[in-house]
mmCIF file of C-alpha atoms in Angstrom:
data_model
loop_
_atom_site.group_PDB
_atom_site.id
_atom_site.type_symbol
_atom_site.label_atom_id
_atom_site.label_comp_id
_atom_site.label_asym_id
_atom_site.label_seq_id
_atom_site.Cartn_x
_atom_site.Cartn_y
_atom_site.Cartn_z
ATOM 1 C CA UNK A 92 -43.642 -22.338 -63.418
ATOM 2 C CA UNK A 93 -45.635 -24.833 -61.676
ATOM 3 C CA UNK A 94 -47.604 -24.055 -58.511
ATOM 4 C CA UNK A 95 -45.630 -26.061 -55.981
ATOM 5 C CA UNK A 96 -42.508 -24.394 -57.347
ATOM 6 C CA UNK A 97 -43.937 -20.913 -56.783
ATOM 7 C CA UNK A 98 -44.823 -21.981 -53.238
ATOM 8 C CA UNK A 99 -41.234 -23.271 -52.457
ATOM 9 C CA UNK A 100 -39.846 -20.134 -53.953
ATOM 10 C CA UNK A 101 -42.136 -17.992 -51.641
ATOM 11 C CA UNK A 102 -41.248 -20.013 -48.617
ATOM 12 C CA UNK A 103 -37.332 -19.811 -49.478
ATOM 13 C CA UNK A 104 -37.672 -16.123 -49.829
ATOM 14 C CA UNK A 105 -39.579 -15.865 -46.542
ATOM 15 C CA UNK A 106 -36.803 -17.944 -44.881
ATOM 16 C CA UNK A 107 -34.042 -15.861 -46.209
ATOM 17 C CA UNK A 108 -35.886 -12.649 -45.362
ATOM 18 C CA UNK A 109 -36.310 -13.800 -41.622
ATOM 19 C CA UNK A 110 -32.673 -14.826 -41.517
ATOM 20 C CA UNK A 111 -31.714 -11.418 -42.840
ATOM 21 C CA UNK A 112 -33.874 -9.949 -40.201
ATOM 22 C CA UNK A 113 -32.333 -11.934 -37.286
ATOM 23 C CA UNK A 114 -28.895 -11.160 -38.640
ATOM 24 C CA UNK A 115 -29.773 -7.267 -38.871
ATOM 25 C CA UNK A 116 -31.165 -7.444 -35.385
ATOM 26 C CA UNK A 117 -28.180 -9.012 -33.967
ATOM 27 C CA UNK A 118 -25.963 -6.571 -35.428
ATOM 28 C CA UNK A 119 -28.039 -3.720 -34.292
ATOM 29 C CA UNK A 120 -28.194 -5.236 -30.929
ATOM 30 C CA UNK A 121 -24.430 -5.684 -30.541
ATOM 31 C CA UNK A 122 -23.919 -2.059 -31.891
ATOM 32 C CA UNK A 123 -26.267 -0.832 -29.192
ATOM 33 C CA UNK A 124 -24.927 -3.081 -26.320
ATOM 34 C CA UNK A 125 -21.163 -2.214 -27.226
ATOM 35 C CA UNK A 126 -19.543 -5.112 -25.434
ATOM 36 C CA UNK A 127 -16.249 -4.193 -23.779
ATOM 37 C CA UNK A 128 -13.409 -6.454 -22.640
ATOM 38 C CA UNK A 129 -12.681 -5.866 -19.080
ATOM 39 C CA UNK A 130 -11.771 -7.678 -15.827
ATOM 40 C CA UNK A 131 -13.617 -8.670 -12.601
ATOM 41 C CA UNK A 132 -12.589 -10.351 -9.326
ATOM 42 C CA UNK A 133 -11.962 -14.208 -9.791
ATOM 43 C CA UNK A 134 -12.647 -14.596 -6.020
ATOM 44 C CA UNK A 135 -13.172 -12.639 -2.839
ATOM 45 C CA UNK A 136 -10.091 -10.315 -2.489
ATOM 46 C CA UNK A 137 -9.408 -9.298 1.202
ATOM 47 C CA UNK A 138 -8.805 -5.752 2.433
ATOM 48 C CA UNK A 139 -5.221 -4.388 2.322
ATOM 49 C CA UNK A 140 -4.188 -7.098 -0.282
ATOM 50 C CA UNK A 141 -1.891 -6.526 -3.341
ATOM 51 C CA UNK A 142 -3.759 -7.582 -6.439
ATOM 52 C CA UNK A 143 -2.122 -10.069 -8.899
ATOM 53 C CA UNK A 144 -3.045 -11.596 -12.250
ATOM 54 C CA UNK A 145 -4.478 -14.648 -10.396
ATOM 55 C CA UNK A 146 -7.089 -12.366 -8.836
ATOM 56 C CA UNK A 147 -8.584 -11.329 -12.177
ATOM 57 C CA UNK A 148 -10.871 -12.930 -14.643
ATOM 58 C CA UNK A 149 -11.598 -11.619 -18.265
ATOM 59 C CA UNK A 150 -15.265 -10.867 -18.935
ATOM 60 C CA UNK A 151 -17.249 -8.828 -21.766
ATOM 61 C CA UNK A 152 -19.610 -6.107 -20.356
ATOM 62 C CA UNK A 153 -21.884 -3.783 -22.039
ATOM 63 C CA UNK A 154 -20.208 -0.228 -22.029
ATOM 64 C CA UNK A 155 -23.356 1.190 -20.506
ATOM 65 C CA UNK A 156 -22.949 -0.733 -17.318
ATOM 66 C CA UNK A 157 -19.253 0.437 -16.766
ATOM 67 C CA UNK A 158 -19.399 4.105 -16.242
ATOM 68 C CA UNK A 159 -16.408 6.461 -15.738
ATOM 69 C CA UNK A 160 -15.445 5.002 -12.435
ATOM 70 C CA UNK A 161 -14.730 1.447 -13.634
ATOM 71 C CA UNK A 162 -11.059 0.199 -14.393
ATOM 72 C CA UNK A 163 -11.031 -1.681 -17.455
ATOM 73 C CA UNK A 164 -7.321 -2.165 -18.361
ATOM 74 C CA UNK A 165 -5.477 -5.143 -16.527
ATOM 75 C CA UNK A 166 -2.308 -2.841 -16.279
ATOM 76 C CA UNK A 167 -4.104 -0.362 -14.117
ATOM 77 C CA UNK A 168 -5.338 -2.997 -11.696
ATOM 78 C CA UNK A 169 -2.455 -5.411 -11.087
ATOM 79 C CA UNK A 170 -0.152 -4.192 -8.359
ATOM 80 C CA UNK A 171 -2.595 -2.087 -6.683
ATOM 81 C CA UNK A 172 -3.801 -2.500 -3.233
ATOM 82 C CA UNK A 173 -7.439 -3.112 -2.194
ATOM 83 C CA UNK A 174 -9.419 -0.872 0.031
ATOM 84 C CA UNK A 175 -8.525 -0.865 3.688
ATOM 85 C CA UNK A 176 -12.049 -1.102 5.000
ATOM 86 C CA UNK A 177 -13.727 -3.943 2.966
ATOM 87 C CA UNK A 178 -13.150 -6.746 0.539
ATOM 88 C CA UNK A 179 -13.798 -6.854 -3.285
ATOM 89 C CA UNK A 180 -16.232 -9.628 -3.621
ATOM 90 C CA UNK A 181 -15.957 -12.373 -6.410
ATOM 91 C CA UNK A 182 -17.624 -11.284 -9.622
ATOM 92 C CA UNK A 183 -17.090 -7.604 -8.827
ATOM 93 C CA UNK A 184 -15.835 -5.075 -11.290
ATOM 94 C CA UNK A 185 -12.923 -3.071 -10.409
ATOM 95 C CA UNK A 186 -13.568 0.875 -9.510
ATOM 96 C CA UNK A 187 -11.164 3.523 -8.863
ATOM 97 C CA UNK A 188 -12.274 4.029 -5.381
ATOM 98 C CA UNK A 189 -11.530 0.201 -4.688
ATOM 99 C CA UNK A 190 -7.740 0.696 -5.772
ATOM 100 C CA UNK A 191 -4.757 2.238 -4.033
ATOM 101 C CA UNK A 192 -1.138 2.712 -4.992
ATOM 102 C CA UNK A 193 0.956 1.328 -2.401
ATOM 103 C CA UNK A 194 2.559 4.729 -1.487
ATOM 104 C CA UNK A 195 -1.052 6.125 -1.062
ATOM 105 C CA UNK A 196 -2.143 3.688 1.545
ATOM 106 C CA UNK A 197 -2.891 5.448 4.965
ATOM 107 C CA UNK A 198 -1.305 2.679 7.026
ATOM 108 C CA UNK A 199 1.688 1.926 4.583
ATOM 109 C CA UNK A 200 4.225 1.871 7.520
ATOM 110 C CA UNK A 201 2.211 -0.938 9.212
ATOM 111 C CA UNK A 202 2.098 -3.011 5.920
ATOM 112 C CA UNK A 203 5.812 -2.894 5.783
ATOM 113 C CA UNK A 204 6.517 -4.326 9.184
ATOM 114 C CA UNK A 205 7.877 -7.708 9.976
ATOM 115 C CA UNK A 206 6.685 -10.001 12.724
ATOM 116 C CA UNK A 207 7.605 -8.597 16.297
ATOM 117 C CA UNK A 208 7.876 -5.055 14.712
ATOM 118 C CA UNK A 209 6.095 -1.867 15.445
ATOM 119 C CA UNK A 210 6.146 1.712 13.874
ATOM 120 C CA UNK A 211 7.912 4.448 15.848
ATOM 121 C CA UNK A 212 7.323 7.941 14.651
ATOM 122 C CA UNK A 213 9.486 10.898 15.140
ATOM 123 C CA UNK A 214 9.423 14.496 14.059
ATOM 124 C CA UNK A 215 12.522 15.300 11.894
ATOM 125 C CA UNK A 216 13.764 18.395 10.177
ATOM 126 C CA UNK A 217 15.916 18.766 6.848
ATOM 127 C CA UNK A 218 19.165 18.456 8.731
ATOM 128 C CA UNK A 219 17.879 15.225 10.612
ATOM 129 C CA UNK A 220 16.853 13.650 7.499
ATOM 130 C CA UNK A 221 19.465 14.893 5.073
ATOM 131 C CA UNK A 222 20.377 12.100 2.501
ATOM 132 C CA UNK A 223 18.067 9.505 4.138
ATOM 133 C CA UNK A 224 15.513 7.606 2.256
ATOM 134 C CA UNK A 225 12.790 5.027 2.756
ATOM 135 C CA UNK A 226 14.200 1.463 2.961
ATOM 136 C CA UNK A 227 17.396 2.710 4.250
ATOM 137 C CA UNK A 228 18.880 1.345 7.454
ATOM 138 C CA UNK A 229 19.982 3.859 10.073
ATOM 139 C CA UNK A 230 21.510 3.814 13.740
ATOM 140 C CA UNK A 231 19.365 5.714 16.334
ATOM 141 C CA UNK A 232 21.534 7.804 18.699
ATOM 142 C CA UNK A 233 20.506 9.856 21.687
ATOM 143 C CA UNK A 234 22.098 12.864 23.398
ATOM 144 C CA UNK A 235 20.761 13.343 27.049
ATOM 145 C CA UNK A 236 21.766 16.386 29.250
ATOM 146 C CA UNK A 237 21.864 15.155 32.753
ATOM 147 C CA UNK A 238 21.558 17.203 36.029
ATOM 148 C CA UNK A 239 23.495 14.660 38.064
ATOM 149 C CA UNK A 240 26.327 14.209 35.596
ATOM 150 C CA UNK A 241 27.986 15.071 32.282
ATOM 151 C CA UNK A 242 25.988 14.822 29.097
ATOM 152 C CA UNK A 243 25.400 11.316 27.815
ATOM 153 C CA UNK A 244 25.334 10.246 24.260
ATOM 154 C CA UNK A 245 25.417 6.793 22.650
ATOM 155 C CA UNK A 246 23.640 4.461 20.114
ATOM 156 C CA UNK A 247 20.174 2.929 21.075
ATOM 157 C CA UNK A 248 19.104 0.927 18.084
ATOM 158 C CA UNK A 249 21.221 -0.239 15.193
ATOM 159 C CA UNK A 250 20.120 -0.923 11.605
ATOM 160 C CA UNK A 251 16.470 0.427 12.147
ATOM 161 C CA UNK A 252 14.647 0.371 8.765
ATOM 162 C CA UNK A 253 13.225 3.627 7.456
ATOM 163 C CA UNK A 254 9.605 2.962 6.476
ATOM 164 C CA UNK A 255 8.462 6.509 5.155
ATOM 165 C CA UNK A 256 9.432 10.135 5.327
ATOM 166 C CA UNK A 257 6.683 12.453 4.909
ATOM 167 C CA UNK A 258 6.299 16.368 4.638
ATOM 168 C CA UNK A 259 4.219 18.474 6.944
ATOM 169 C CA UNK A 260 1.111 17.617 4.664
ATOM 170 C CA UNK A 261 1.437 13.972 5.218
ATOM 171 C CA UNK A 262 2.785 13.431 1.618
ATOM 172 C CA UNK A 263 5.885 11.297 1.048
ATOM 173 C CA UNK A 264 8.729 13.696 0.411
ATOM 174 C CA UNK A 265 9.330 11.937 -3.124
ATOM 175 C CA UNK A 266 5.841 12.681 -4.215
ATOM 176 C CA UNK A 267 5.758 15.330 -6.897
ATOM 177 C CA UNK A 268 3.183 17.334 -4.931
ATOM 178 C CA UNK A 269 5.332 17.198 -1.747
ATOM 179 C CA UNK A 270 7.141 20.267 -0.401
ATOM 180 C CA UNK A 271 10.172 17.745 -0.201
ATOM 181 C CA UNK A 272 10.925 19.062 3.329
ATOM 182 C CA UNK A 273 11.099 16.221 5.794
ATOM 183 C CA UNK A 274 8.696 16.598 8.771
ATOM 184 C CA UNK A 275 7.578 13.035 10.085
ATOM 185 C CA UNK A 276 9.701 9.875 9.789
ATOM 186 C CA UNK A 277 8.657 6.431 10.696
ATOM 187 C CA UNK A 278 11.051 3.583 11.685
ATOM 188 C CA UNK A 279 10.343 -0.232 11.982
ATOM 189 C CA UNK A 280 11.776 -1.234 15.438
ATOM 190 C CA UNK A 281 11.133 -4.193 17.983
ATOM 191 C CA UNK A 282 8.075 -3.804 19.786
ATOM 192 C CA UNK A 283 10.012 -4.020 23.024
ATOM 193 C CA UNK A 284 11.895 -0.901 22.266
ATOM 194 C CA UNK A 285 8.955 1.414 21.647
ATOM 195 C CA UNK A 286 9.239 2.570 25.436
ATOM 196 C CA UNK A 287 12.732 2.890 25.207
ATOM 197 C CA UNK A 288 12.668 5.237 22.242
ATOM 198 C CA UNK A 289 9.888 7.315 23.754
ATOM 199 C CA UNK A 290 11.680 7.858 26.955
ATOM 200 C CA UNK A 291 14.934 8.679 25.064
ATOM 201 C CA UNK A 292 12.987 11.229 23.049
ATOM 202 C CA UNK A 293 11.446 12.982 26.125
ATOM 203 C CA UNK A 294 14.630 13.074 27.987
ATOM 204 C CA UNK A 295 17.015 13.849 25.057
ATOM 205 C CA UNK A 296 17.439 14.324 21.352
ATOM 206 C CA UNK A 297 17.414 11.581 18.872
ATOM 207 C CA UNK A 298 19.616 11.663 15.865
ATOM 208 C CA UNK A 299 19.890 9.266 12.983
ATOM 209 C CA UNK A 300 22.965 8.162 11.174
ATOM 210 C CA UNK A 301 23.183 5.931 8.067
ATOM 211 C CA UNK A 302 24.012 2.422 8.886
ATOM 212 C CA UNK A 303 27.191 0.283 7.658
ATOM 213 C CA UNK A 304 27.348 -1.844 4.811
ATOM 214 C CA UNK A 305 26.191 -5.094 6.644
ATOM 215 C CA UNK A 306 23.066 -3.046 7.785
ATOM 216 C CA UNK A 307 20.797 -4.872 5.376
ATOM 217 C CA UNK A 308 21.433 -8.287 7.035
ATOM 218 C CA UNK A 309 17.767 -8.970 7.958
ATOM 219 C CA UNK A 310 19.069 -10.860 11.262
ATOM 220 C CA UNK A 311 20.571 -7.585 12.449
ATOM 221 C CA UNK A 312 17.732 -5.395 11.798
ATOM 222 C CA UNK A 313 16.660 -3.005 14.551
ATOM 223 C CA UNK A 314 18.978 -4.552 17.166
ATOM 224 C CA UNK A 315 19.215 -2.936 20.560
ATOM 225 C CA UNK A 316 22.826 -1.320 21.000
ATOM 226 C CA UNK A 317 25.166 -2.147 23.853
ATOM 227 C CA UNK A 318 25.812 1.493 25.100
ATOM 228 C CA UNK A 319 25.968 3.378 28.229
ATOM 229 C CA UNK A 320 23.221 5.672 26.908
ATOM 230 C CA UNK A 321 20.906 2.432 26.354
ATOM 231 C CA UNK A 322 21.722 1.109 29.711
ATOM 232 C CA UNK A 323 20.876 4.493 31.478
ATOM 233 C CA UNK A 324 17.564 4.678 29.835
ATOM 234 C CA UNK A 325 16.631 0.963 30.524
ATOM 235 C CA UNK A 326 17.498 1.585 34.108
ATOM 236 C CA UNK A 327 15.024 4.410 34.244
ATOM 237 C CA UNK A 328 12.429 2.185 32.634
ATOM 238 C CA UNK A 329 13.084 -0.520 35.196
ATOM 239 C CA UNK A 330 12.855 1.982 38.128
ATOM 240 C CA UNK A 331 9.635 3.467 36.784
ATOM 241 C CA UNK A 332 8.274 -0.091 36.342
ATOM 242 C CA UNK A 333 9.124 -1.064 39.891
ATOM 243 C CA UNK A 334 7.487 1.975 41.297
ATOM 244 C CA UNK A 335 4.137 1.530 39.319
ATOM 245 C CA UNK A 336 4.117 -2.166 40.482
ATOM 246 C CA UNK A 337 4.670 -0.797 44.128
ATOM 247 C CA UNK A 338 1.759 1.512 43.868
#
């Protein structure tokens, strides 16, 4: 074998050895890095926002950077709500502390309100809430014992929507950890009827009754009833308002 052939052979072997080394280093580095497919925020996601697929972008991240708190499966992110106090910035990974189930949101009732509505909370017992469930429409009645006349009963609000029913520990009654004994019920009512309901509860006893078949017509939701009991309470509110303005 001639000298130049030996030189070419040595050079070729050196190149092959270098390539093998590079390949080996890359394999070793990949094994050490252990890239994992996961998801990050495609853009800023505002507080109290329900996350959908357009909010996510797929990335590969070294497993060592993730930790136990990171959520890496898309199915465990989509449909969750963001933290109530801060946004998720673009490019951020998703962590368990950032994500809420809808039913676990501290201000869930407020999220379920429509324009012009407010949350009205009332204490209930098992007999008051028997057979009722979240999302159901109910008619709100009042029974008032009057000193200057016979007892007065009647409807105040028709087709009010039940937002939540919770037990004494603040858990939704259909939560597996709940005692399943109703304690606090929230209703979606018109903002202008909050004072009416508050007065009714202080002067009498509120009772809830399931609405009719047409109760789910959105235009009829939480409508003020035309009843003697409602007129009586409204006149009390008007008198109190006049007296307050007079002072």
